[in-house]
Amino acid sequence: VFNRSIAKQTVAKAVSVICTSFFIMFCSTILLAAVTDGVSAMDIAYETVSATATVGLSRNLTSSLNTVGKLIITATMYFGRVGILTISLGFLMGDKAEDRFRYAQTNLMIG
């Protein structure tokens, strides 16, 4: 695009983020549908997509949810805001703080 190329690793990471986001939205929608009664699927999908994207839009469903439904929406908002890659890196890195940093490299003129 515009005489530029995008690294395969960057494309793979973008596809991973998109697929994971859709998976979170799908699971949240299914869980919320199981917990709520008498709510249209469109309202549930709208709430979960809005929570994942953290856009702040609502169809006034959140205030009428029970505690479990609110926890599902809260977890969905958290995963949407923090980002699945950040959470994954946090769990994968563990306590290896000394392995996560390195000193800045400098070039010296010699000769």
mmCIF file with all atom_site columns, C-alpha atoms in Angstrom:
data_model
loop_
_atom_site.group_PDB
_atom_site.id
_atom_site.type_symbol
_atom_site.label_atom_id
_atom_site.label_alt_id
_atom_site.label_comp_id
_atom_site.label_asym_id
_atom_site.label_entity_id
_atom_site.label_seq_id
_atom_site.pdbx_PDB_ins_code
_atom_site.Cartn_x
_atom_site.Cartn_y
_atom_site.Cartn_z
_atom_site.occupancy
_atom_site.B_iso_or_equiv
_atom_site.pdbx_formal_charge
_atom_site.auth_seq_id
_atom_site.auth_comp_id
_atom_site.auth_asym_id
_atom_site.auth_atom_id
_atom_site.pdbx_PDB_model_num
ATOM 1   C CA . VAL A 1 1   ? 0.000   0.000   0.000  1.00 0.00 ? 1   VAL A CA 1
ATOM 2   C CA . PHE A 1 2   ? 1.467   3.366   -1.075 1.00 0.00 ? 2   PHE A CA 1
ATOM 3   C CA . ASN A 1 3   ? 4.764   1.662   -2.014 1.00 0.00 ? 3   ASN A CA 1
ATOM 4   C CA . ARG A 1 4   ? 5.191   0.282   1.501  1.00 0.00 ? 4   ARG A CA 1
ATOM 5   C CA . SER A 1 5   ? 5.167   -3.237  2.833  1.00 0.00 ? 5   SER A CA 1
ATOM 6   C CA . ILE A 1 6   ? 3.877   -4.520  6.136  1.00 0.00 ? 6   ILE A CA 1
ATOM 7   C CA . ALA A 1 7   ? 5.784   -7.204  8.002  1.00 0.00 ? 7   ALA A CA 1
ATOM 8   C CA . LYS A 1 8   ? 4.134   -10.613 8.190  1.00 0.00 ? 8   LYS A CA 1
ATOM 9   C CA . GLN A 1 9   ? 4.532   -10.569 11.955 1.00 0.00 ? 9   GLN A CA 1
ATOM 10  C CA . THR A 1 10  ? 2.538   -7.325  12.167 1.00 0.00 ? 10  THR A CA 1
ATOM 11  C CA . VAL A 1 11  ? -0.239  -8.728  9.995  1.00 0.00 ? 11  VAL A CA 1
ATOM 12  C CA . ALA A 1 12  ? -0.347  -11.911 12.074 1.00 0.00 ? 12  ALA A CA 1
ATOM 13  C CA . LYS A 1 13  ? -0.570  -9.870  15.274 1.00 0.00 ? 13  LYS A CA 1
ATOM 14  C CA . ALA A 1 14  ? -3.421  -7.770  13.856 1.00 0.00 ? 14  ALA A CA 1
ATOM 15  C CA . VAL A 1 15  ? -5.345  -10.863 12.771 1.00 0.00 ? 15  VAL A CA 1
ATOM 16  C CA . SER A 1 16  ? -4.787  -12.361 16.215 1.00 0.00 ? 16  SER A CA 1
ATOM 17  C CA . VAL A 1 17  ? -6.174  -9.264  17.947 1.00 0.00 ? 17  VAL A CA 1
ATOM 18  C CA . ILE A 1 18  ? -9.241  -9.176  15.673 1.00 0.00 ? 18  ILE A CA 1
ATOM 19  C CA . CYS A 1 19  ? -9.997  -12.877 16.098 1.00 0.00 ? 19  CYS A CA 1
ATOM 20  C CA . THR A 1 20  ? -9.568  -12.687 19.864 1.00 0.00 ? 20  THR A CA 1
ATOM 21  C CA . SER A 1 21  ? -11.838 -9.649  20.058 1.00 0.00 ? 21  SER A CA 1
ATOM 22  C CA . PHE A 1 22  ? -14.536 -11.429 18.076 1.00 0.00 ? 22  PHE A CA 1
ATOM 23  C CA . PHE A 1 23  ? -14.130 -14.478 20.318 1.00 0.00 ? 23  PHE A CA 1
ATOM 24  C CA . ILE A 1 24  ? -14.557 -12.322 23.443 1.00 0.00 ? 24  ILE A CA 1
ATOM 25  C CA . MET A 1 25  ? -17.636 -10.653 21.954 1.00 0.00 ? 25  MET A CA 1
ATOM 26  C CA . PHE A 1 26  ? -19.121 -14.017 20.971 1.00 0.00 ? 26  PHE A CA 1
ATOM 27  C CA . CYS A 1 27  ? -18.509 -15.603 24.382 1.00 0.00 ? 27  CYS A CA 1
ATOM 28  C CA . SER A 1 28  ? -19.840 -12.556 26.214 1.00 0.00 ? 28  SER A CA 1
ATOM 29  C CA . THR A 1 29  ? -22.972 -12.528 24.068 1.00 0.00 ? 29  THR A CA 1
ATOM 30  C CA . ILE A 1 30  ? -23.624 -16.226 24.700 1.00 0.00 ? 30  ILE A CA 1
ATOM 31  C CA . LEU A 1 31  ? -23.010 -15.890 28.451 1.00 0.00 ? 31  LEU A CA 1
ATOM 32  C CA . LEU A 1 32  ? -25.175 -12.797 28.727 1.00 0.00 ? 32  LEU A CA 1
ATOM 33  C CA . ALA A 1 33  ? -27.975 -14.463 26.754 1.00 0.00 ? 33  ALA A CA 1
ATOM 34  C CA . ALA A 1 34  ? -27.851 -17.413 29.143 1.00 0.00 ? 34  ALA A CA 1
ATOM 35  C CA . VAL A 1 35  ? -28.079 -15.165 32.198 1.00 0.00 ? 35  VAL A CA 1
ATOM 36  C CA . THR A 1 36  ? -30.815 -12.778 31.034 1.00 0.00 ? 36  THR A CA 1
ATOM 37  C CA . ASP A 1 37  ? -34.445 -13.535 30.264 1.00 0.00 ? 37  ASP A CA 1
ATOM 38  C CA . GLY A 1 38  ? -36.739 -11.744 27.869 1.00 0.00 ? 38  GLY A CA 1
ATOM 39  C CA . VAL A 1 39  ? -34.057 -9.570  26.265 1.00 0.00 ? 39  VAL A CA 1
ATOM 40  C CA . SER A 1 40  ? -33.629 -9.424  22.506 1.00 0.00 ? 40  SER A CA 1
ATOM 41  C CA . ALA A 1 41  ? -30.465 -10.848 20.983 1.00 0.00 ? 41  ALA A CA 1
ATOM 42  C CA . MET A 1 42  ? -29.810 -7.537  19.221 1.00 0.00 ? 42  MET A CA 1
ATOM 43  C CA . ASP A 1 43  ? -29.726 -5.655  22.537 1.00 0.00 ? 43  ASP A CA 1
ATOM 44  C CA . ILE A 1 44  ? -27.372 -8.210  24.060 1.00 0.00 ? 44  ILE A CA 1
ATOM 45  C CA . ALA A 1 45  ? -25.054 -8.146  21.042 1.00 0.00 ? 45  ALA A CA 1
ATOM 46  C CA . TYR A 1 46  ? -25.071 -4.344  21.029 1.00 0.00 ? 46  TYR A CA 1
ATOM 47  C CA . GLU A 1 47  ? -24.131 -4.209  24.713 1.00 0.00 ? 47  GLU A CA 1
ATOM 48  C CA . THR A 1 48  ? -21.298 -6.715  24.385 1.00 0.00 ? 48  THR A CA 1
ATOM 49  C CA . VAL A 1 49  ? -19.814 -5.117  21.268 1.00 0.00 ? 49  VAL A CA 1
ATOM 50  C CA . SER A 1 50  ? -20.037 -1.721  22.954 1.00 0.00 ? 50  SER A CA 1
ATOM 51  C CA . ALA A 1 51  ? -18.370 -3.120  26.073 1.00 0.00 ? 51  ALA A CA 1
ATOM 52  C CA . THR A 1 52  ? -15.572 -4.765  24.100 1.00 0.00 ? 52  THR A CA 1
ATOM 53  C CA . ALA A 1 53  ? -14.893 -1.620  22.105 1.00 0.00 ? 53  ALA A CA 1
ATOM 54  C CA . THR A 1 54  ? -15.341 0.549   25.243 1.00 0.00 ? 54  THR A CA 1
ATOM 55  C CA . VAL A 1 55  ? -17.327 3.159   23.340 1.00 0.00 ? 55  VAL A CA 1
ATOM 56  C CA . GLY A 1 56  ? -19.806 3.904   26.130 1.00 0.00 ? 56  GLY A CA 1
ATOM 57  C CA . LEU A 1 57  ? -22.978 3.355   24.124 1.00 0.00 ? 57  LEU A CA 1
ATOM 58  C CA . SER A 1 58  ? -25.842 1.429   25.655 1.00 0.00 ? 58  SER A CA 1
ATOM 59  C CA . ARG A 1 59  ? -29.418 0.392   24.987 1.00 0.00 ? 59  ARG A CA 1
ATOM 60  C CA . ASN A 1 60  ? -30.247 0.678   28.729 1.00 0.00 ? 60  ASN A CA 1
ATOM 61  C CA . LEU A 1 61  ? -29.728 -3.026  29.230 1.00 0.00 ? 61  LEU A CA 1
ATOM 62  C CA . THR A 1 62  ? -26.814 -2.769  31.640 1.00 0.00 ? 62  THR A CA 1
ATOM 63  C CA . SER A 1 63  ? -28.822 -1.119  34.408 1.00 0.00 ? 63  SER A CA 1
ATOM 64  C CA . SER A 1 64  ? -31.456 -3.880  34.300 1.00 0.00 ? 64  SER A CA 1
ATOM 65  C CA . LEU A 1 65  ? -28.960 -6.768  34.436 1.00 0.00 ? 65  LEU A CA 1
ATOM 66  C CA . ASN A 1 66  ? -28.540 -8.963  37.486 1.00 0.00 ? 66  ASN A CA 1
ATOM 67  C CA . THR A 1 67  ? -25.211 -9.194  39.302 1.00 0.00 ? 67  THR A CA 1
ATOM 68  C CA . VAL A 1 68  ? -23.827 -11.969 37.101 1.00 0.00 ? 68  VAL A CA 1
ATOM 69  C CA . GLY A 1 69  ? -24.750 -10.054 33.944 1.00 0.00 ? 69  GLY A CA 1
ATOM 70  C CA . LYS A 1 70  ? -23.052 -6.925  35.242 1.00 0.00 ? 70  LYS A CA 1
ATOM 71  C CA . LEU A 1 71  ? -19.933 -8.941  36.045 1.00 0.00 ? 71  LEU A CA 1
ATOM 72  C CA . ILE A 1 72  ? -19.909 -10.309 32.488 1.00 0.00 ? 72  ILE A CA 1
ATOM 73  C CA . ILE A 1 73  ? -20.180 -6.799  31.051 1.00 0.00 ? 73  ILE A CA 1
ATOM 74  C CA . THR A 1 74  ? -17.479 -5.560  33.455 1.00 0.00 ? 74  THR A CA 1
ATOM 75  C CA . ALA A 1 75  ? -15.078 -8.344  32.441 1.00 0.00 ? 75  ALA A CA 1
ATOM 76  C CA . THR A 1 76  ? -15.806 -7.676  28.777 1.00 0.00 ? 76  THR A CA 1
ATOM 77  C CA . MET A 1 77  ? -15.056 -3.976  29.257 1.00 0.00 ? 77  MET A CA 1
ATOM 78  C CA . TYR A 1 78  ? -11.828 -4.825  31.066 1.00 0.00 ? 78  TYR A CA 1
ATOM 79  C CA . PHE A 1 79  ? -10.620 -7.149  28.302 1.00 0.00 ? 79  PHE A CA 1
ATOM 80  C CA . GLY A 1 80  ? -11.618 -4.599  25.689 1.00 0.00 ? 80  GLY A CA 1
ATOM 81  C CA . ARG A 1 81  ? -9.851  -1.712  27.398 1.00 0.00 ? 81  ARG A CA 1
ATOM 82  C CA . VAL A 1 82  ? -6.640  -3.375  28.508 1.00 0.00 ? 82  VAL A CA 1
ATOM 83  C CA . GLY A 1 83  ? -6.322  -5.484  25.406 1.00 0.00 ? 83  GLY A CA 1
ATOM 84  C CA . ILE A 1 84  ? -5.861  -9.175  25.090 1.00 0.00 ? 84  ILE A CA 1
ATOM 85  C CA . LEU A 1 85  ? -2.202  -8.917  24.022 1.00 0.00 ? 85  LEU A CA 1
ATOM 86  C CA . THR A 1 86  ? -1.343  -6.882  27.115 1.00 0.00 ? 86  THR A CA 1
ATOM 87  C CA . ILE A 1 87  ? -3.059  -9.376  29.377 1.00 0.00 ? 87  ILE A CA 1
ATOM 88  C CA . SER A 1 88  ? -1.380  -12.293 27.620 1.00 0.00 ? 88  SER A CA 1
ATOM 89  C CA . LEU A 1 89  ? 2.036   -10.682 27.940 1.00 0.00 ? 89  LEU A CA 1
ATOM 90  C CA . GLY A 1 90  ? 1.419   -10.050 31.615 1.00 0.00 ? 90  GLY A CA 1
ATOM 91  C CA . PHE A 1 91  ? 0.720   -13.719 32.245 1.00 0.00 ? 91  PHE A CA 1
ATOM 92  C CA . LEU A 1 92  ? 3.487   -14.991 29.986 1.00 0.00 ? 92  LEU A CA 1
ATOM 93  C CA . MET A 1 93  ? 6.204   -12.802 31.456 1.00 0.00 ? 93  MET A CA 1
ATOM 94  C CA . GLY A 1 94  ? 5.592   -13.871 35.050 1.00 0.00 ? 94  GLY A CA 1
ATOM 95  C CA . ASP A 1 95  ? 8.264   -12.703 37.475 1.00 0.00 ? 95  ASP A CA 1
ATOM 96  C CA . LYS A 1 96  ? 11.206  -12.623 35.087 1.00 0.00 ? 96  LYS A CA 1
ATOM 97  C CA . ALA A 1 97  ? 11.803  -8.890  35.489 1.00 0.00 ? 97  ALA A CA 1
ATOM 98  C CA . GLU A 1 98  ? 15.525  -9.180  34.832 1.00 0.00 ? 98  GLU A CA 1
ATOM 99  C CA . ASP A 1 99  ? 14.853  -10.793 31.439 1.00 0.00 ? 99  ASP A CA 1
ATOM 100 C CA . ARG A 1 100 ? 12.476  -8.013  30.329 1.00 0.00 ? 100 ARG A CA 1
ATOM 101 C CA . PHE A 1 101 ? 14.932  -5.161  30.237 1.00 0.00 ? 101 PHE A CA 1
ATOM 102 C CA . ARG A 1 102 ? 18.243  -4.462  28.652 1.00 0.00 ? 102 ARG A CA 1
ATOM 103 C CA . TYR A 1 103 ? 20.598  -1.544  28.639 1.00 0.00 ? 103 TYR A CA 1
ATOM 104 C CA . ALA A 1 104 ? 20.554  0.892   25.764 1.00 0.00 ? 104 ALA A CA 1
ATOM 105 C CA . GLN A 1 105 ? 23.122  0.122   23.121 1.00 0.00 ? 105 GLN A CA 1
ATOM 106 C CA . THR A 1 106 ? 25.469  2.874   22.062 1.00 0.00 ? 106 THR A CA 1
ATOM 107 C CA . ASN A 1 107 ? 27.771  3.206   19.079 1.00 0.00 ? 107 ASN A CA 1
ATOM 108 C CA . LEU A 1 108 ? 31.271  4.388   19.814 1.00 0.00 ? 108 LEU A CA 1
ATOM 109 C CA . MET A 1 109 ? 33.745  5.770   17.321 1.00 0.00 ? 109 MET A CA 1
ATOM 110 C CA . ILE A 1 110 ? 36.885  3.744   17.454 1.00 0.00 ? 110 ILE A CA 1
ATOM 111 C CA . GLY A 1 111 ? 40.063  4.634   15.668 1.00 0.00 ? 111 GLY A CA 1
#
